[in-house]
XYZ file of C-alpha atoms in Angstrom:
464
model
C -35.988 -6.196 -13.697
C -34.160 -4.177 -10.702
C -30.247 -3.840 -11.711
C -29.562 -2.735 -7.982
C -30.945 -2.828 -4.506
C -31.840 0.401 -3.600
C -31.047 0.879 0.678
C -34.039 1.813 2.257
C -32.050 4.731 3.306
C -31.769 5.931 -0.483
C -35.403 5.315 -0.633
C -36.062 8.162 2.335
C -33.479 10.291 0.626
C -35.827 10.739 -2.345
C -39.114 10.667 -0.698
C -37.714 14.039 1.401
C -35.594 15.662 -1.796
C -38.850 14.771 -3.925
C -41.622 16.589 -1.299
C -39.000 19.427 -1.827
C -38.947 19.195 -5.676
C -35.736 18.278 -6.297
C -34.360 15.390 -8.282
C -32.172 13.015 -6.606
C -29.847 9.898 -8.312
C -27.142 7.462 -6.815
C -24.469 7.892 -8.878
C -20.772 6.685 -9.202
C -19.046 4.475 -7.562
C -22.511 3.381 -5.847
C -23.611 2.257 -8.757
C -20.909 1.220 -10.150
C -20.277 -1.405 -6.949
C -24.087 -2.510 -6.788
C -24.013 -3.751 -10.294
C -20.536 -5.833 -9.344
C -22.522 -6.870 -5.861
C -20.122 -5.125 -4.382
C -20.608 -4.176 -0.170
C -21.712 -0.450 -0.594
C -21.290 1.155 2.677
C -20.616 4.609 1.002
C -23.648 5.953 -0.899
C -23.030 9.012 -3.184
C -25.943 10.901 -4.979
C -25.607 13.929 -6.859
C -29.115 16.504 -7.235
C -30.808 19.847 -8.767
C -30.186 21.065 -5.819
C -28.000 23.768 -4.932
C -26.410 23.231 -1.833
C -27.813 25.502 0.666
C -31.167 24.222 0.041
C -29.184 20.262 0.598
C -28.221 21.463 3.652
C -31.989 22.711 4.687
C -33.034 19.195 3.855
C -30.994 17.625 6.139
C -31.487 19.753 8.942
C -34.915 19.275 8.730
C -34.054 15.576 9.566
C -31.613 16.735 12.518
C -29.076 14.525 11.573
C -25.014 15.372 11.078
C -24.192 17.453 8.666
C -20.538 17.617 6.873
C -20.060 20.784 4.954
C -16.359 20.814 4.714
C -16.927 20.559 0.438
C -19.824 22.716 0.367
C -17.591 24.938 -2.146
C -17.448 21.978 -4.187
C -20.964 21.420 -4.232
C -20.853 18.245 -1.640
C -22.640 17.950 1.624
C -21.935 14.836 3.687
C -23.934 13.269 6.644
C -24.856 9.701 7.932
C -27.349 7.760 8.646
C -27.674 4.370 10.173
C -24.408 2.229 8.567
C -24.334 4.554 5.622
C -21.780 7.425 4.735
C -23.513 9.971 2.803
C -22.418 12.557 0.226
C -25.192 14.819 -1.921
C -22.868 17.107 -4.443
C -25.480 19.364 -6.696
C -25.038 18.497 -10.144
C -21.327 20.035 -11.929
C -20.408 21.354 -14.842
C -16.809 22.205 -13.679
C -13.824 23.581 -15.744
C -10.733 23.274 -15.077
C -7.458 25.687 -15.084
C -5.230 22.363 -16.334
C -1.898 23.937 -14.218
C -3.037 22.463 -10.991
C -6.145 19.581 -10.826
C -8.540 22.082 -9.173
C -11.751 23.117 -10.760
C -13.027 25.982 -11.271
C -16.473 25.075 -9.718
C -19.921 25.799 -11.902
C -23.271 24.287 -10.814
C -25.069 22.460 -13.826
C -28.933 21.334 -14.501
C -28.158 17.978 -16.511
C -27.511 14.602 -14.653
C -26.007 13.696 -18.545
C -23.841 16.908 -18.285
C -22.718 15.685 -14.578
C -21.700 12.240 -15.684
C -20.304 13.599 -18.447
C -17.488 15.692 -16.519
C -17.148 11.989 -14.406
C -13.393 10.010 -14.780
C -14.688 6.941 -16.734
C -17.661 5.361 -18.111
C -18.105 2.870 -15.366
C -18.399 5.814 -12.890
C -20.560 7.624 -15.100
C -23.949 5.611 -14.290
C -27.053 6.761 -11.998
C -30.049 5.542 -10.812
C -32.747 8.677 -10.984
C -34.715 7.448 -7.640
C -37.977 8.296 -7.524
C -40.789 7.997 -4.581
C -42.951 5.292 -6.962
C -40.097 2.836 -6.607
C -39.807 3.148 -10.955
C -35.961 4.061 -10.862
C -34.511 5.191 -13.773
C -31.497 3.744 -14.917
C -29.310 6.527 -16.957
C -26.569 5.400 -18.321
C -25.042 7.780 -20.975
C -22.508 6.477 -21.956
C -22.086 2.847 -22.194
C -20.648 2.284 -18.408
C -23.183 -0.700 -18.115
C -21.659 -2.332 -21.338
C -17.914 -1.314 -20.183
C -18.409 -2.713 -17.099
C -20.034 -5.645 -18.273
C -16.740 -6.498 -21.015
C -14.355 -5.471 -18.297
C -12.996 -1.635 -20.001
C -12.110 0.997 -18.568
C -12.979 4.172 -20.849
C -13.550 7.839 -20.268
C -17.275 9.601 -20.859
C -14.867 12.341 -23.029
C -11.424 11.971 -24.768
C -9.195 10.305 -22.755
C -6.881 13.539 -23.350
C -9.721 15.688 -21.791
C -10.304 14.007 -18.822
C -6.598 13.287 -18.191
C -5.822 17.067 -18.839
C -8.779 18.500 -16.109
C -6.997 15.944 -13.517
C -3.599 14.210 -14.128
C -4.593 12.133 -11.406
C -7.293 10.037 -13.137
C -4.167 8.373 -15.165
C -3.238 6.963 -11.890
C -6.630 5.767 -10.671
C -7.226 4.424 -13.824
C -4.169 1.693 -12.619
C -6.432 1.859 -9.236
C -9.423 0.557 -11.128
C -6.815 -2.413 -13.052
C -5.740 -3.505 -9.599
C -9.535 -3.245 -8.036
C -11.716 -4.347 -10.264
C -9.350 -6.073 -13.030
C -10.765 -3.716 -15.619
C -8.912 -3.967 -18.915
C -7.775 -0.419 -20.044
C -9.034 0.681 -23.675
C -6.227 1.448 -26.002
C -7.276 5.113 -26.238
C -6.530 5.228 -22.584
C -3.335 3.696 -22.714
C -2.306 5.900 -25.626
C -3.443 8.962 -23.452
C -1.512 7.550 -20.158
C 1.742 7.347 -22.452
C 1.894 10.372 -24.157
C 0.696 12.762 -20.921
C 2.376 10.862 -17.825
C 4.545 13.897 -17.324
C 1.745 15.565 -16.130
C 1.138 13.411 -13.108
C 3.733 15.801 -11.465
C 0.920 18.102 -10.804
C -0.252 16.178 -8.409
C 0.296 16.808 -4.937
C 2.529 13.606 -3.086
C -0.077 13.174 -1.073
C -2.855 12.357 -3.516
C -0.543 10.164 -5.485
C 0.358 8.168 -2.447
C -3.523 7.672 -1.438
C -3.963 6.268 -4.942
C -0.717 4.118 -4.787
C -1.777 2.878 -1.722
C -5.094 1.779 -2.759
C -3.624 0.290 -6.155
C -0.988 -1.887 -4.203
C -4.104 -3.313 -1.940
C -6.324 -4.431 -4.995
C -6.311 -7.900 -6.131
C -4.461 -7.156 -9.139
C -1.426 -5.125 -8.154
C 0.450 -6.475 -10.592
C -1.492 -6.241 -13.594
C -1.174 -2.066 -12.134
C 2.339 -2.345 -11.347
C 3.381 -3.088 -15.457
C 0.685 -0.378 -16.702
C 2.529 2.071 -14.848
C 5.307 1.078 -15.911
C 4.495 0.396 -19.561
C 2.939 4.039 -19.727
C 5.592 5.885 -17.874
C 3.451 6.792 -14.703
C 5.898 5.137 -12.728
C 8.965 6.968 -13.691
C 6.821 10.200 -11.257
C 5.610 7.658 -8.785
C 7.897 4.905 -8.607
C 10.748 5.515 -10.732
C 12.878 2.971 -8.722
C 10.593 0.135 -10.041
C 10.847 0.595 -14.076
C 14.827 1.034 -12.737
C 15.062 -2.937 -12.017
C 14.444 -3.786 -15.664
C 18.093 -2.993 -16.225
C 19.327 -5.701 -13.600
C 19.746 -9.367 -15.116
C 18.866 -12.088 -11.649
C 22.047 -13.093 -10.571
C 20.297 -16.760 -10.956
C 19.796 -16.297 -14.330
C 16.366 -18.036 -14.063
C 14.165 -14.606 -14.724
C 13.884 -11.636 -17.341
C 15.342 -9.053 -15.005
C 14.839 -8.024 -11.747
C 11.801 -6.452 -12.325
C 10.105 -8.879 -13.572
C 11.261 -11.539 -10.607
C 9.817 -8.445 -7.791
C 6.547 -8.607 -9.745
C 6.285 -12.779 -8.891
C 7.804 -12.139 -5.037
C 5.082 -9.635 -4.712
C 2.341 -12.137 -6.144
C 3.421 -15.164 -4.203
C 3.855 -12.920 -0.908
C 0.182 -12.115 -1.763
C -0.541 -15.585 -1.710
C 0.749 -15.942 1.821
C -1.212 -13.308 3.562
C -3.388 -14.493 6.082
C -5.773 -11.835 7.581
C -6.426 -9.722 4.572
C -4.217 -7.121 1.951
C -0.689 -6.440 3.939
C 0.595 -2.731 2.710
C 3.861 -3.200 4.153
C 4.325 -6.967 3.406
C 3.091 -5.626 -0.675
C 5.219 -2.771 -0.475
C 8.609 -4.671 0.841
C 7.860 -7.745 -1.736
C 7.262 -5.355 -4.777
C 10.596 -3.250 -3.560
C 13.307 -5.430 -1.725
C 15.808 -5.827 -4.488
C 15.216 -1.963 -6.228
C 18.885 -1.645 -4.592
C 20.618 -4.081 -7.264
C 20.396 -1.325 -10.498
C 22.989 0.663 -8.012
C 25.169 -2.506 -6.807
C 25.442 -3.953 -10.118
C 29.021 -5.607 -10.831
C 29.920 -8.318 -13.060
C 32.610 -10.862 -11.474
C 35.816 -12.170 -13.072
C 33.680 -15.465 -13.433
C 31.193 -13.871 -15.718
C 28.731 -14.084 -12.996
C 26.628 -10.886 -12.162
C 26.829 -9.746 -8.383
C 24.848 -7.395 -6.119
C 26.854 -6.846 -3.086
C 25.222 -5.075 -0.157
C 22.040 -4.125 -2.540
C 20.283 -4.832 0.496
C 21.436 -1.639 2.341
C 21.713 0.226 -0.285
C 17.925 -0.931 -1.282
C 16.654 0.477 2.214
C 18.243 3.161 2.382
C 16.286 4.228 -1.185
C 13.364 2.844 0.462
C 13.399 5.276 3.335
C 13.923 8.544 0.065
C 11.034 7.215 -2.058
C 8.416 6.943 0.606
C 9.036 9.647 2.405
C 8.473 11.526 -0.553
C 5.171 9.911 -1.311
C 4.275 10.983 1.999
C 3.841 7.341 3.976
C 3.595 7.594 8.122
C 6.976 6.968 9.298
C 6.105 3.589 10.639
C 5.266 2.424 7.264
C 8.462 3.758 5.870
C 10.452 2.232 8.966
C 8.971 -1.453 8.233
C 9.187 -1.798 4.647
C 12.800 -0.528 4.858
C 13.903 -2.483 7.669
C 12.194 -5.517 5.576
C 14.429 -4.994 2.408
C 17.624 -4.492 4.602
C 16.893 -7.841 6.500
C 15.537 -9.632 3.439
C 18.710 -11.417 2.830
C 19.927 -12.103 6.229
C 18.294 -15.694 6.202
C 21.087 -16.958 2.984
C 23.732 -17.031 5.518
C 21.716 -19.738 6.962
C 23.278 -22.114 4.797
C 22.711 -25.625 6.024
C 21.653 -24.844 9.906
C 25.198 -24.078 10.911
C 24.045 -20.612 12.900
C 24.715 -20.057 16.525
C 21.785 -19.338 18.505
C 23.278 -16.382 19.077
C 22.508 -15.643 15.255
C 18.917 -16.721 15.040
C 18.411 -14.885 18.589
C 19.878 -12.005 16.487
C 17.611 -12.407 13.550
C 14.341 -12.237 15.998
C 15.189 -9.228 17.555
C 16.392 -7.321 14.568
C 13.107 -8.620 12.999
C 10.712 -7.848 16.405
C 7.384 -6.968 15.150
C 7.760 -7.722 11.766
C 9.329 -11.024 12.142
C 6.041 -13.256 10.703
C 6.187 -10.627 7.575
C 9.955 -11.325 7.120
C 9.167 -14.551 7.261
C 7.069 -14.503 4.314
C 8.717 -12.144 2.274
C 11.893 -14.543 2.723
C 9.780 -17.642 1.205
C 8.322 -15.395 -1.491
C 11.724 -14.487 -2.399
C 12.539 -17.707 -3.722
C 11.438 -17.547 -7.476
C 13.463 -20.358 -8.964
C 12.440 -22.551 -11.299
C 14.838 -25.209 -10.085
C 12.407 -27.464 -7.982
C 15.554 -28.958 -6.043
C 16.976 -25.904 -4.998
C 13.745 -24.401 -3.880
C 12.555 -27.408 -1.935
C 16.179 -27.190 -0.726
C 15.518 -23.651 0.419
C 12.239 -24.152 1.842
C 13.746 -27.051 3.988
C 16.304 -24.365 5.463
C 13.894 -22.033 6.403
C 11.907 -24.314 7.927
C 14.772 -25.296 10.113
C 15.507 -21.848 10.612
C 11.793 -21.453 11.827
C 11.890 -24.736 14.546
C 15.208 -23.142 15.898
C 13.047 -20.054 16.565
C 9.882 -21.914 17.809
C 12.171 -23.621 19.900
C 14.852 -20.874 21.315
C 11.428 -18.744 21.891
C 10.048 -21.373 24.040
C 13.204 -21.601 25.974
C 14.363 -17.780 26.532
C 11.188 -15.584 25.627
C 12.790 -13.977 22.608
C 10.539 -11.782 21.667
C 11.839 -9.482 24.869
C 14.799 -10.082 24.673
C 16.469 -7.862 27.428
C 19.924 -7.822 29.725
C 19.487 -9.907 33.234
C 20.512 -6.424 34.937
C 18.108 -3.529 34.316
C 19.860 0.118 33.962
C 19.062 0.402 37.645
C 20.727 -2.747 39.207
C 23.572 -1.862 36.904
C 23.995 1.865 38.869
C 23.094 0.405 42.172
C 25.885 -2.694 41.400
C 28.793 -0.343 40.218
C 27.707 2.807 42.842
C 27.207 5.260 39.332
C 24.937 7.866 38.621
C 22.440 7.780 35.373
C 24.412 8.666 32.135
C 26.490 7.337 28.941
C 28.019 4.666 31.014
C 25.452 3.194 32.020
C 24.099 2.585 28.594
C 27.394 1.246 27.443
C 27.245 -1.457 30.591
C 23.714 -2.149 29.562
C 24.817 -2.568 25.870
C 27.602 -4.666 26.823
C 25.430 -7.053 29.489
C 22.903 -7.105 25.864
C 25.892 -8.150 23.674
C 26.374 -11.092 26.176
C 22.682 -12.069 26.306
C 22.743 -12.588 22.681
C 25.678 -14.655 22.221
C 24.987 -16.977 25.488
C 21.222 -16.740 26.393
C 20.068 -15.784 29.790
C 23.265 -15.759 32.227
C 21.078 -15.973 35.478
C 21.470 -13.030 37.922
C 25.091 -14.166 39.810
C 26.684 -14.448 36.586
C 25.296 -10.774 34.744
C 26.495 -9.501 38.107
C 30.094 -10.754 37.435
C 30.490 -10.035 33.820
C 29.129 -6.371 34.681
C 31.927 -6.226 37.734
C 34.690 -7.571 35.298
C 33.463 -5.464 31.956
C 33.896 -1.920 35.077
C 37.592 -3.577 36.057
C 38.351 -3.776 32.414
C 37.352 0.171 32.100
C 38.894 1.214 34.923
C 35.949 1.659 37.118
């Protein structure tokens, strides 16, 4: 019985490295996806071959070629739907100060898988013209992957000592394929998560970033934490544990952003939301700071919201995120508790117009993230919530219908204003356009005869 469907494409592969006398296997993640029936769009093979004589193969075929990791033994290229990388078979060392090897070319497919991150990734399929594939499978990633462990081909302490990084997508592999960590692992993680430092902030955040995306963030989120990982990645995170929920209705604070990241998960709509994850998982990592405890007894948090951005903004910066990423998620934890001076509907329209433009883009994410943040296990009180934001939601509908507020804008342009008070482009223009704003928001749209008088009385009032 065939364990995976071989592309044709893998089938040519061999045919052409086989005519050349050279082995070639799928191997990896390839495999490793084909046996979960998995969509494999990226096929990776390792070979015999060294890799100038990869690269003669594929010219031969005139097709791209990608040599950009020839050092490390990988040539890329594609063909049809399929990205392609050939690496010749590794024996690597590795100088355990930074994660990079010091390269060696091997002649064993069981020495190549052996030098592979875990078990499950440790599988090939030897392909061979005849169709007879040959399954090797060292050891046990077939079994692993069948009981749901995650393991490493060596000592955990090997593996994690070549590359610190592995410790980290080892909580990738929890969140992606729900893989259960084997307590060798976990004892490994603990006792050398100091050494994730050596990583480079920009491989951590790829890894992160993939992690947060899985379908089991979560389960990632507390092995991080458990093992210590997140004290280098996320140190903010472990933080909240300290933090008893004002409500008194959850462990800590930590453990409440773990369910407002699941149930924002639940909301999502067209597929895994990074900044939506990111803001849910991270909105309240300003209350360890803003901690006080009231004359009542109660515990308060005042302002944790700024105070949580603004920490925001440090931490992903330093992992490296595109500044719109880092811009979102931090302007999602600062507005996150806007909505609970909502109370009962008694907002102006000037204050929902206010929410929707502070929110602009991110508005149906705020949104969510506001409805996930209700964890109670009062059922009153969070029906009683829902019911407000609902309101709060018409109003919008309702004011956006009426005034177009998702551009919202002064009736006078910067032009009209200079052409209207005879003035020439400068800081007082913006303050008349800022002021002419200010009035949109509180009143809605003044009509053109009326921005035209407020603008003439706002220049009396300065002198002009």
């Amino acid at each position: 019985m065939q364990l995976i469907a071989v592309p044709p494409v893998a089938e040519e592969l061999a045919a052409e490295f086989a005519a050349a006398g050279h082995r070639l296997y799928l191997v990896g993640g390839s495999v490793r996806d084909a046996l979960l029936q998995r969509p494999v769009s990226d096929l990776d093979f390792t070979t015999d071959a060294r890799p100038e004589q990869v690269v003669a193969l594929l010219k031969a075929r005139r097709g791209p070629i990608w040599d950009t990791g020839i050092e490390f033994g990988t040539v890329g290229t594609k063909r049809g739907d399929y990205s392609i990388e050939i690496t010749t078979f590794r024996s690597d060392a590795y100088d355990r100060v930074s994660r990079n090897p010091v390269v060696a070319f091997g002649d064993s497919i069981e020495d190549d898988l052996r030098r592979r991150d875990f078990t499950v990734n440790a599988m090939a399929l030897e392909l061979v013209p005849d169709g007879q594939h040959r399954f090797v499978d060292p050891f046990g990633g077939l079994a692993a992957l069948a009981a749901g462990t995650l393991d490493t081909p060596a000592t955990p302490e090997e593996s994690f000592a070549d590359d610190p990084l592995r410790m980290l997508r080892a909580a990738r592999f929890v969140s992606q394929l729900g893989l259960t960590p084997a307590p060798r692992v976990v004892t490994a993680m603990t006792e050398m998560a100091g050494q994730l430092s050596r990583i480079t902030r920009e491989r951590v955040q790829a890894e992160l970033t993939k992690l947060i995306l899985g379908q089991h963030p979560r389960r990632a989120i507390e092995l991080m934490v458990d093992t210590g990982l997140a004290e280098d990645v996320l140190p903010e995170v472990p933080a909240m544990r300290l933090a008893i929920d004002e409500h008194m209705q959850h462990k800590d604070v930590y453990t409440h952003s773990l369910v407002v990241m699941e149930q924002a998960i639940e909301r999502e709509t067209d597929g895994p939301d990074l900044v939506l994850r990111l803001a849910a998982l991270l909105h309240d990592i300003g209350k360890p700071a803003t901690r006080r405890k009231e004359p009542d007894g109660r515990v308060s948090f005042h302002h944790h919201e700024v105070v949580g951005a603004k920490m925001v903004r440090k931490r992903l910066r330093e992992l490296r995120y595109p500044k719109q990423i880092v811009d979102d998620v931090a302007q999602l934890v600062f507005l996150h508790l806007r909505f609970h001076g909502y109370g009962k509907g008694e907002w102006t329209d000037s204050a929902v117009r206010r929410y929707v433009t502070d929110a602009g883009s991110l508005l149906d994410r705020l949104h969510k993230l506001v409805r996930s943040d209700c964890t109670t296990r009062n059922k009153r009180r969070a029906a009683a919530l829902q019911r407000s934001y609902d309101s709060l939601e018409e109003r919008i509908a309702a004011l956006r219908a009426k005034e177009e507020l998702d551009a919202i804008r002064p009736d006078l342009d910067g032009n009209q204003i200079m052409e209207i008070l005879g003035i020439s482009p400068g800081p007082l223009v913006g303050k008349a356009y800022k002021h002419l704003l200010a009035l949109r928001m509180e009143r809605g749209p003044l009509g053109h005869d009326e921005a035209v008088a407020e603008l003439k009385r706002w220049a009396a009032d300065h002198g002009l």
